[in-house]
C-alpha cells in the first residue's frame, strides 16, 4: 500500500467513523442534556474530525516531498491546528447554546478514537521504512537515507 492509498483510506474510514460518532454523540448528548447536549456532542466530534482530515490531506499533498519537508508540513499543520483549537475554544467560551461537558467528552472520545483509527490504518499499510532502490545508481548498497 502506498502512502497516498493509506491517507485516502484514513480519510474514508475517518469520515465513516465521523458519521457514526456524530450520531452517537448527538443521541447521548440529547439524552444527557437535551438540545444543548446534542450540540455539544456534535461540536466535540467536529473538531477532531476536521483535524484528522487536515492531517490526511497534508499527507496526501506532501507525499512526493522529501521526508524532511513532509515532517515540516505535518508539524506546521499541527501548529495551525493548535492555534485554531485555541481560537475555537475562545470563541465558544461563555456560550450557553451547548453543553461544555458533552463537548469535552465527545472531543476526548473523538480525538483518541480517530488517532487509534489513523494508527491502525497506517500500521496495517505495511509500508517500507527505506527504499532499497535508492542509492543503486550511485554505487551505494541500497537502503537509501
PDB file of C-alpha atoms in Angstrom:
ATOM      1  CA  UNK A   1       0.000   0.000   0.000  1.00  0.00           C
ATOM      2  CA  UNK A   2       1.333   3.433  -0.889  1.00  0.00           C
ATOM      3  CA  UNK A   3       1.246   6.453   1.389  1.00  0.00           C
ATOM      4  CA  UNK A   4      -1.456   8.012  -0.813  1.00  0.00           C
ATOM      5  CA  UNK A   5      -3.617   4.905  -0.555  1.00  0.00           C
ATOM      6  CA  UNK A   6      -3.143   4.844   3.228  1.00  0.00           C
ATOM      7  CA  UNK A   7      -4.090   8.515   3.575  1.00  0.00           C
ATOM      8  CA  UNK A   8      -7.155   8.031   1.368  1.00  0.00           C
ATOM      9  CA  UNK A   9      -8.159   5.065   3.495  1.00  0.00           C
ATOM     10  CA  UNK A  10      -7.713   7.144   6.661  1.00  0.00           C
ATOM     11  CA  UNK A  11      -9.974   9.808   5.140  1.00  0.00           C
ATOM     12  CA  UNK A  12     -12.591   7.299   4.002  1.00  0.00           C
ATOM     13  CA  UNK A  13     -12.733   5.376   7.287  1.00  0.00           C
ATOM     14  CA  UNK A  14     -12.455   8.590   9.269  1.00  0.00           C
ATOM     15  CA  UNK A  15     -15.447  10.118   7.541  1.00  0.00           C
ATOM     16  CA  UNK A  16     -17.497   6.963   8.018  1.00  0.00           C
ATOM     17  CA  UNK A  17     -16.448   6.882  11.661  1.00  0.00           C
ATOM     18  CA  UNK A  18     -17.299  10.572  11.952  1.00  0.00           C
ATOM     19  CA  UNK A  19     -20.852   9.972  10.792  1.00  0.00           C
ATOM     20  CA  UNK A  20     -21.311   7.175  13.319  1.00  0.00           C
ATOM     21  CA  UNK A  21     -19.608   9.143  16.103  1.00  0.00           C
ATOM     22  CA  UNK A  22     -21.692  12.249  15.369  1.00  0.00           C
ATOM     23  CA  UNK A  23     -24.906  10.249  15.577  1.00  0.00           C
ATOM     24  CA  UNK A  24     -23.889   8.630  18.876  1.00  0.00           C
ATOM     25  CA  UNK A  25     -22.628  11.937  20.332  1.00  0.00           C
ATOM     26  CA  UNK A  26     -25.855  13.710  19.382  1.00  0.00           C
ATOM     27  CA  UNK A  27     -28.037  10.947  20.845  1.00  0.00           C
ATOM     28  CA  UNK A  28     -26.050  10.643  24.068  1.00  0.00           C
ATOM     29  CA  UNK A  29     -25.849  14.424  24.370  1.00  0.00           C
ATOM     30  CA  UNK A  30     -29.587  14.772  23.890  1.00  0.00           C
ATOM     31  CA  UNK A  31     -30.269  12.057  26.464  1.00  0.00           C
ATOM     32  CA  UNK A  32     -27.931  13.682  28.990  1.00  0.00           C
ATOM     33  CA  UNK A  33     -28.622  17.399  28.493  1.00  0.00           C
ATOM     34  CA  UNK A  34     -31.292  17.899  25.827  1.00  0.00           C
ATOM     35  CA  UNK A  35     -30.606  20.092  22.804  1.00  0.00           C
ATOM     36  CA  UNK A  36     -27.557  21.744  24.364  1.00  0.00           C
ATOM     37  CA  UNK A  37     -26.053  18.306  24.974  1.00  0.00           C
ATOM     38  CA  UNK A  38     -26.655  17.257  21.381  1.00  0.00           C
ATOM     39  CA  UNK A  39     -24.990  20.428  20.078  1.00  0.00           C
ATOM     40  CA  UNK A  40     -22.080  19.968  22.491  1.00  0.00           C
ATOM     41  CA  UNK A  41     -21.610  16.370  21.359  1.00  0.00           C
ATOM     42  CA  UNK A  42     -21.689  17.336  17.681  1.00  0.00           C
ATOM     43  CA  UNK A  43     -19.218  20.201  18.194  1.00  0.00           C
ATOM     44  CA  UNK A  44     -16.978  17.921  20.238  1.00  0.00           C
ATOM     45  CA  UNK A  45     -16.829  15.382  17.413  1.00  0.00           C
ATOM     46  CA  UNK A  46     -16.473  18.003  14.670  1.00  0.00           C
ATOM     47  CA  UNK A  47     -13.137  19.337  15.935  1.00  0.00           C
ATOM     48  CA  UNK A  48     -11.209  16.021  15.854  1.00  0.00           C
ATOM     49  CA  UNK A  49     -12.827  15.132  12.515  1.00  0.00           C
ATOM     50  CA  UNK A  50     -11.517  18.351  10.971  1.00  0.00           C
ATOM     51  CA  UNK A  51      -8.099  17.722  12.496  1.00  0.00           C
ATOM     52  CA  UNK A  52      -7.997  14.161  11.136  1.00  0.00           C
ATOM     53  CA  UNK A  53      -8.977  15.381   7.686  1.00  0.00           C
ATOM     54  CA  UNK A  54      -6.342  18.131   7.700  1.00  0.00           C
ATOM     55  CA  UNK A  55      -3.611  15.668   8.700  1.00  0.00           C
ATOM     56  CA  UNK A  56      -4.610  13.203   5.981  1.00  0.00           C
ATOM     57  CA  UNK A  57      -4.862  15.953   3.353  1.00  0.00           C
ATOM     58  CA  UNK A  58      -1.432  17.309   4.289  1.00  0.00           C
ATOM     59  CA  UNK A  59      -0.091  13.757   3.941  1.00  0.00           C
ATOM     60  CA  UNK A  60      -1.696  13.438   0.506  1.00  0.00           C
ATOM     61  CA  UNK A  61      -0.434  16.799  -0.737  1.00  0.00           C
ATOM     62  CA  UNK A  62       3.130  16.313   0.509  1.00  0.00           C
ATOM     63  CA  UNK A  63       3.552  12.613  -0.306  1.00  0.00           C
ATOM     64  CA  UNK A  64       6.134  13.250  -3.025  1.00  0.00           C
ATOM     65  CA  UNK A  65       8.279  15.588  -0.935  1.00  0.00           C
ATOM     66  CA  UNK A  66      11.442  14.631   0.884  1.00  0.00           C
ATOM     67  CA  UNK A  67      10.854  13.218   4.389  1.00  0.00           C
ATOM     68  CA  UNK A  68      12.192  16.405   5.994  1.00  0.00           C
ATOM     69  CA  UNK A  69       9.736  18.545   4.021  1.00  0.00           C
ATOM     70  CA  UNK A  70       6.901  16.152   4.846  1.00  0.00           C
ATOM     71  CA  UNK A  71       7.770  16.372   8.541  1.00  0.00           C
ATOM     72  CA  UNK A  72       7.888  20.181   8.342  1.00  0.00           C
ATOM     73  CA  UNK A  73       4.478  20.276   6.631  1.00  0.00           C
ATOM     74  CA  UNK A  74       2.923  17.943   9.205  1.00  0.00           C
ATOM     75  CA  UNK A  75       4.431  19.886  12.122  1.00  0.00           C
ATOM     76  CA  UNK A  76       3.274  23.164  10.553  1.00  0.00           C
ATOM     77  CA  UNK A  77      -0.247  21.778  10.160  1.00  0.00           C
ATOM     78  CA  UNK A  78      -0.217  20.656  13.810  1.00  0.00           C
ATOM     79  CA  UNK A  79       0.794  24.144  14.899  1.00  0.00           C
ATOM     80  CA  UNK A  80      -2.015  25.661  12.814  1.00  0.00           C
ATOM     81  CA  UNK A  81      -4.493  23.144  14.262  1.00  0.00           C
ATOM     82  CA  UNK A  82      -3.467  24.011  17.825  1.00  0.00           C
ATOM     83  CA  UNK A  83      -3.898  27.719  17.093  1.00  0.00           C
ATOM     84  CA  UNK A  84      -7.319  27.012  15.552  1.00  0.00           C
ATOM     85  CA  UNK A  85      -8.313  24.893  18.559  1.00  0.00           C
ATOM     86  CA  UNK A  86      -7.419  27.732  20.922  1.00  0.00           C
ATOM     87  CA  UNK A  87      -9.401  30.135  18.710  1.00  0.00           C
ATOM     88  CA  UNK A  88     -12.459  27.828  18.647  1.00  0.00           C
ATOM     89  CA  UNK A  89     -12.321  27.367  22.422  1.00  0.00           C
ATOM     90  CA  UNK A  90     -12.003  31.115  22.893  1.00  0.00           C
ATOM     91  CA  UNK A  91     -14.997  31.761  20.628  1.00  0.00           C
ATOM     92  CA  UNK A  92     -17.094  29.143  22.458  1.00  0.00           C
ATOM     93  CA  UNK A  93     -16.113  30.400  25.904  1.00  0.00           C
ATOM     94  CA  UNK A  94     -19.111  31.540  27.945  1.00  0.00           C
ATOM     95  CA  UNK A  95     -21.691  30.464  25.360  1.00  0.00           C
ATOM     96  CA  UNK A  96     -24.721  28.608  26.643  1.00  0.00           C
ATOM     97  CA  UNK A  97     -26.122  27.053  23.458  1.00  0.00           C
ATOM     98  CA  UNK A  98     -24.100  23.866  24.002  1.00  0.00           C
ATOM     99  CA  UNK A  99     -23.088  21.625  26.873  1.00  0.00           C
ATOM    100  CA  UNK A 100     -19.408  22.115  27.670  1.00  0.00           C
ATOM    101  CA  UNK A 101     -19.221  18.708  29.376  1.00  0.00           C
ATOM    102  CA  UNK A 102     -20.634  16.946  26.327  1.00  0.00           C
ATOM    103  CA  UNK A 103     -18.256  18.922  24.125  1.00  0.00           C
ATOM    104  CA  UNK A 104     -15.322  17.869  26.280  1.00  0.00           C
ATOM    105  CA  UNK A 105     -16.379  14.215  26.446  1.00  0.00           C
ATOM    106  CA  UNK A 106     -17.068  13.937  22.712  1.00  0.00           C
ATOM    107  CA  UNK A 107     -13.828  15.774  21.948  1.00  0.00           C
ATOM    108  CA  UNK A 108     -11.790  13.325  24.048  1.00  0.00           C
ATOM    109  CA  UNK A 109     -13.521  10.230  22.673  1.00  0.00           C
ATOM    110  CA  UNK A 110     -13.288  11.558  19.119  1.00  0.00           C
ATOM    111  CA  UNK A 111      -9.630  12.525  19.422  1.00  0.00           C
ATOM    112  CA  UNK A 112      -8.491   9.194  20.851  1.00  0.00           C
ATOM    113  CA  UNK A 113     -10.800   7.240  18.538  1.00  0.00           C
ATOM    114  CA  UNK A 114      -9.559   8.954  15.399  1.00  0.00           C
ATOM    115  CA  UNK A 115      -5.924   8.696  16.496  1.00  0.00           C
ATOM    116  CA  UNK A 116      -6.429   4.967  17.035  1.00  0.00           C
ATOM    117  CA  UNK A 117      -8.082   4.654  13.614  1.00  0.00           C
ATOM    118  CA  UNK A 118      -5.226   6.503  11.917  1.00  0.00           C
ATOM    119  CA  UNK A 119      -2.625   4.394  13.730  1.00  0.00           C
ATOM    120  CA  UNK A 120      -4.449   1.166  12.835  1.00  0.00           C
ATOM    121  CA  UNK A 121      -4.678   2.045   9.131  1.00  0.00           C
ATOM    122  CA  UNK A 122      -1.047   3.116   8.909  1.00  0.00           C
ATOM    123  CA  UNK A 123       0.140   0.073  10.883  1.00  0.00           C
ATOM    124  CA  UNK A 124      -1.727  -2.291   8.580  1.00  0.00           C
ATOM    125  CA  UNK A 125      -0.453  -0.484   5.476  1.00  0.00           C
ATOM    126  CA  UNK A 126       2.902  -2.280   5.819  1.00  0.00           C
ATOM    127  CA  UNK A 127       4.865   0.467   4.091  1.00  0.00           C
ATOM    128  CA  UNK A 128       8.626   0.181   3.829  1.00  0.00           C
ATOM    129  CA  UNK A 129      10.749   2.455   6.001  1.00  0.00           C
ATOM    130  CA  UNK A 130      13.520   2.545   3.408  1.00  0.00           C
ATOM    131  CA  UNK A 131      13.652   2.475  -0.351  1.00  0.00           C
ATOM    132  CA  UNK A 132      16.008  -0.345  -1.423  1.00  0.00           C
ATOM    133  CA  UNK A 133      16.162   1.078  -4.964  1.00  0.00           C
ATOM    134  CA  UNK A 134      17.558   4.397  -3.752  1.00  0.00           C
ATOM    135  CA  UNK A 135      21.316   4.571  -3.995  1.00  0.00           C
ATOM    136  CA  UNK A 136      21.861   1.733  -6.501  1.00  0.00           C
ATOM    137  CA  UNK A 137      22.778   4.166  -9.301  1.00  0.00           C
ATOM    138  CA  UNK A 138      25.355   5.884  -7.130  1.00  0.00           C
ATOM    139  CA  UNK A 139      27.078   2.615  -6.271  1.00  0.00           C
ATOM    140  CA  UNK A 140      25.526   2.522  -2.811  1.00  0.00           C
ATOM    141  CA  UNK A 141      24.316  -0.646  -1.211  1.00  0.00           C
ATOM    142  CA  UNK A 142      20.668   0.396  -1.236  1.00  0.00           C
ATOM    143  CA  UNK A 143      18.713   1.232   1.854  1.00  0.00           C
ATOM    144  CA  UNK A 144      18.810   4.927   0.953  1.00  0.00           C
ATOM    145  CA  UNK A 145      18.738   7.669   3.508  1.00  0.00           C
TER     146      UNK A 145
END
